Short mmCIF file of C-alpha atoms in Angstrom, two decimals:
data_model
loop_
_atom_site.label_atom_id
_atom_site.label_comp_id
_atom_site.label_asym_id
_atom_site.label_seq_id
_atom_site.Cartn_x
_atom_site.Cartn_y
_atom_site.Cartn_z
CA UNK A 1 0.00 0.00 0.00
CA UNK A 2 1.26 3.46 -0.86
CA UNK A 3 4.18 4.34 -3.12
CA UNK A 4 7.11 1.94 -3.22
CA UNK A 5 10.23 2.86 -1.29
CA UNK A 6 12.82 4.38 -3.61
CA UNK A 7 16.33 3.00 -3.38
CA UNK A 8 19.73 4.63 -3.88
CA UNK A 9 19.61 4.10 -7.64
CA UNK A 10 16.13 5.61 -7.98
CA UNK A 11 14.26 2.35 -8.55
CA UNK A 12 11.88 0.44 -6.34
CA UNK A 13 13.70 -0.96 -3.32
CA UNK A 14 14.70 -4.61 -3.68
CA UNK A 15 13.79 -7.26 -1.15
CA UNK A 16 16.15 -6.80 1.80
CA UNK A 17 19.19 -8.98 1.36
CA UNK A 18 21.26 -10.69 3.97
CA UNK A 19 24.70 -12.22 4.30
CA UNK A 20 23.57 -15.72 3.31
CA UNK A 21 21.86 -14.42 0.17
CA UNK A 22 24.89 -12.41 -0.90
CA UNK A 23 27.34 -15.22 -0.29
CA UNK A 24 25.12 -17.66 -2.22
CA UNK A 25 25.46 -15.65 -5.45
CA UNK A 26 27.06 -17.53 -8.35
CA UNK A 27 30.82 -17.67 -8.80
CA UNK A 28 32.00 -14.63 -10.72
CA UNK A 29 29.28 -12.32 -9.35
CA UNK A 30 30.11 -8.86 -8.00
CA UNK A 31 28.75 -6.50 -5.39
CA UNK A 32 29.50 -2.85 -4.72
CA UNK A 33 31.60 -2.21 -1.64
CA UNK A 34 30.56 1.23 -0.45
CA UNK A 35 33.02 1.45 2.45
CA UNK A 36 35.15 -0.74 4.68
CA UNK A 37 35.70 0.22 8.33
CA UNK A 38 37.10 -1.30 11.51
CA UNK A 39 34.01 -0.52 13.58
CA UNK A 40 30.61 -2.09 12.99
CA UNK A 41 28.74 0.88 14.44
CA UNK A 42 30.43 3.17 11.89
CA UNK A 43 29.23 0.84 9.12
CA UNK A 44 25.67 0.84 10.47
CA UNK A 45 25.75 4.65 10.80
CA UNK A 46 26.87 4.95 7.17
CA UNK A 47 23.87 2.85 6.08
CA UNK A 48 21.52 5.07 8.10
CA UNK A 49 23.14 8.31 6.89
CA UNK A 50 22.63 7.31 3.25
CA UNK A 51 19.17 5.80 3.86
CA UNK A 52 20.23 2.35 2.71
CA UNK A 53 18.59 0.35 5.50
CA UNK A 54 17.07 -2.77 3.91
CA UNK A 55 19.26 -2.39 0.80
CA UNK A 56 22.87 -2.43 1.95
CA UNK A 57 24.33 -4.94 4.37
CA UNK A 58 27.30 -5.08 6.71
CA UNK A 59 29.53 -8.11 6.21
CA UNK A 60 32.05 -8.89 8.97
CA UNK A 61 35.43 -9.77 7.48
CA UNK A 62 38.94 -10.43 8.68
CA UNK A 63 41.60 -8.27 7.01
CA UNK A 64 45.25 -8.79 8.02
CA UNK A 65 44.05 -10.65 11.10
CA UNK A 66 41.79 -7.82 12.28
CA UNK A 67 38.01 -7.33 12.25
CA UNK A 68 36.75 -5.34 9.28
CA UNK A 69 33.21 -4.45 8.22
CA UNK A 70 32.33 -4.01 4.56
CA UNK A 71 29.15 -2.16 3.59
CA UNK A 72 27.88 -3.88 0.45
CA UNK A 73 25.11 -3.04 -2.00
CA UNK A 74 23.57 -5.30 -4.63
CA UNK A 75 24.62 -8.32 -6.62
CA UNK A 76 25.65 -8.11 -10.25
CA UNK A 77 26.48 -10.91 -12.71
CA UNK A 78 29.61 -9.18 -14.06
CA UNK A 79 32.09 -6.46 -13.16
CA UNK A 80 30.69 -4.37 -16.02
CA UNK A 81 27.17 -4.59 -14.57
CA UNK A 82 28.50 -3.52 -11.16
CA UNK A 83 30.33 -0.57 -12.75
CA UNK A 84 27.14 0.48 -14.54
CA UNK A 85 25.23 0.38 -11.23
CA UNK A 86 28.02 2.33 -9.54
CA UNK A 87 27.58 5.09 -12.10
CA UNK A 88 23.90 5.42 -11.13
CA UNK A 89 24.54 5.90 -7.40
CA UNK A 90 23.88 9.32 -5.86
CA UNK A 91 26.93 11.62 -5.95
CA UNK A 92 27.40 11.33 -2.18
CA UNK A 93 28.00 7.60 -2.56
CA UNK A 94 29.98 7.70 -5.81
CA UNK A 95 32.54 9.98 -4.17
CA UNK A 96 33.04 7.68 -1.19
CA UNK A 97 35.46 5.31 -2.93
CA UNK A 98 32.87 2.73 -4.02
CA UNK A 99 34.34 -0.20 -5.91
CA UNK A 100 33.04 -3.38 -7.55
CA UNK A 101 34.14 -6.33 -5.44
CA UNK A 102 34.07 -9.99 -6.45
CA UNK A 103 31.76 -11.87 -4.11
CA UNK A 104 34.26 -14.75 -4.22
CA UNK A 105 36.78 -12.49 -2.42
CA UNK A 106 34.23 -11.85 0.33
CA UNK A 107 33.67 -15.55 0.86
CA UNK A 108 37.42 -15.93 1.44
CA UNK A 109 37.65 -12.97 3.86
CA UNK A 110 34.56 -13.75 5.92
CA UNK A 111 35.20 -13.40 9.64
CA UNK A 112 33.26 -16.51 10.66
CA UNK A 113 34.48 -19.05 8.11
#
């Protein structure tokens, strides 16, 4: 009921995704890493600041033996598709150092593996 929620790329918001969904994407798929930080609360605050609750997710990783939290958005079949989606993000996100990241690399860096 009512108008659909609009997401960061201007379309209807997708079904909220979770860690299991993202990590179950096919080999070779990409996501957009919006930021990576050493504090989970900072990652959650970034999601709230950019109104990405229900779209982006925080994935706990281990980088150089330390906890790291990646804020991820979407799943794309190819790097080119991820780059195209990156170009449609609001300017505030595009300037934050967003990069297409292979989901396979996230599986390897997961904190709880």
